[in-house]
Amino acid sequence: MMDPRLVQIQERFREIGETILVGSGKGGVGKSIIASTMALIMGGLGAKVGLLDLDLHGASIGWLFKGLKTEESKNGLIPPQLLGVKAMSIAFLSEERALPLRGAAKSEAITELLAITNWGKLDYLIVDLPPGTGDETLTALKLIPEPKGVVVVTLPSRLSGVVVSKLMDLLRALDVNVIGIIENMAWFEQPTRRVRMFGRGVGKEIARKYGVDFLGEIPIDPALNVAVEQGAAALLRTRFARALEKIIRRKILGRSRRT
Amino acid sequence: MHEWAIAEGVVSAVSKLAEERGKEVMRVKIVVGELSGYEIEVLDTALKSLSIDTPLRKARFEIVVEPTQFKCNFCGFEWGMPEVRGQLAEIFGSENAETPMHYIPELAVAFLKCPKCGSPDFTITAGRGVRVAEVELA
Ligand SMILES: Nc1ncnc2c1ncn2[C@@H]1O[C@H](COP(=O)(O)OP(=O)(O)OP(=O)(O)O)[C@@H](O)[C@H]1O
Ligand SMILES: [Mg+2]
Ligand SMILES: [Zn+2]
């Protein structure tokens, strides 16, 4: 018995240059905002970029892409665009309703989403992974052919380090490349000094332990959430976005292997 | 509308198999889940047009629609599409409307409820997507 979706997915990805997954294992660490902002920054640098939200439970790329609609075509669903970035999320189809899905059904939904989305030609596809190491993440890692790798996001805290290590172990076991570690919410800027609530963060430690790159730190930006509500252009002007852009230019685009 | 996309998947998958074996395809049996809402004629036309210049050029396509079955994870009730026609009509205006479930059958849990207990926690046990059930080579 043959599953035509698997062939469809292979063919879709033949049109996509590099796939970068953004994950953590831990919830609420900034995966979605990092993935979305990364897509917008790379788009702004002139690349053709797609952003795929694989969180089936929260419209994770949320606010920024709220209310966008896909367009039907003979060859699948065409993702809507924001500042030239094509974005796809199951939330565009579920009309913001809850999706109480169990194990195997989650895998089916992810497979379907990968098969149905008609990205066309892309230089980069940024994939926003849900928290945890469950069905969505496992299915994505199984079906996405030769991803460039995973950008792993951690908070500075010890607890985050423990949870993120579980994802690192999984990626190692599955032989998936890790592009590097980003430590988000690393410090908080006060007029006279940087406050590190968690002391020296765990990001560098994890990178060393697993022999991967430490990509950099992103500070807590109190203006971030207001900017997100104002939209993509405001988001790109935040301190958060500037810190991320530096990481992208130095550590991600700088060492791209073009295929 | 997306019959062409899935037809392309079917033709590529079967072509690959035939090429590997160095044979031609005589018959393909495709099982289509009722929930996917595919128009059989459109699917058939798409399959035939896409098969020209492939090892499927002589193939006969047998398309079978498999009725969709749901099972409630809460009360155990099992049902099919006829039992949720009313719900479909209410949400989408017509029981035959184009729905997001045609693209991703799992979205059923976002829109439908168990007709017996009202739970949205149910599983699609049959008739969801499209699969190639049989391929005859010669
Ligand atoms: N550096 C930062 N400064 C300030 N706020 C931040 C920062 N990073 C993330 N946030 C905020 O923290 C919240 C959680 O971020 P986000 O939704 O991106 O996390 P996530 O890891 O995707 O969560 P989930 O696990 O639920 O998918 C958001 O409101 C986001 O705007
Ligand atoms: Mg998220
Ligand atoms: Zn029930």
Coordinates of N, CA and C and ligand atoms in Angstrom, one line a residue, chain B residues 71-77 79 113-119 121-122, ligand 3:
Chain B
K71 N -15.2 7.3 15.6 CA -15.5 6.7 16.9 C -15.2 7.6 18.0
C72 N -16.2 7.8 18.9 CA -16.0 8.7 20.0 C -15.0 8.1 21.1
N73 N -14.0 8.9 21.5 CA -13.1 8.4 22.5 C -13.7 8.6 23.9
F74 N -14.8 9.2 24.0 CA -15.4 9.5 25.3 C -16.5 8.5 25.6
C75 N -17.4 8.3 24.7 CA -18.5 7.4 25.0 C -18.5 6.1 24.1
G76 N -17.6 6.0 23.2 CA -17.5 4.8 22.4 C -18.4 4.7 21.2
F77 N -19.3 5.7 21.0 CA -20.3 5.7 19.9 C -19.6 5.7 18.6
W79 N -20.1 6.4 14.3 CA -21.0 6.9 13.4 C -20.3 7.2 12.0
K113 N -19.0 17.1 16.3 CA -19.0 16.6 17.6 C -19.7 15.2 17.6
C114 N -19.4 14.4 18.6 CA -20.1 13.1 18.7 C -21.6 13.3 18.8
P115 N -22.3 12.7 17.9 CA -23.8 12.9 17.8 C -24.5 12.4 19.1
K116 N -23.8 11.6 19.8 CA -24.5 11.0 21.0 C -24.2 11.8 22.3
C117 N -22.8 12.1 22.5 CA -22.5 12.8 23.8 C -22.0 14.2 23.6
G118 N -21.7 14.6 22.3 CA -21.3 16.0 22.1 C -19.8 16.2 22.2
S119 N -19.0 15.1 22.5 CA -17.6 15.3 22.7 C -16.9 15.6 21.3
D121 N -13.8 14.9 21.1 CA -12.6 13.9 21.2 C -13.0 12.6 20.6
F122 N -12.8 12.6 19.2 CA -13.2 11.3 18.5 C -12.1 11.0 17.5
Ligands
ZN3 ZN -19.5 10.4 22.4

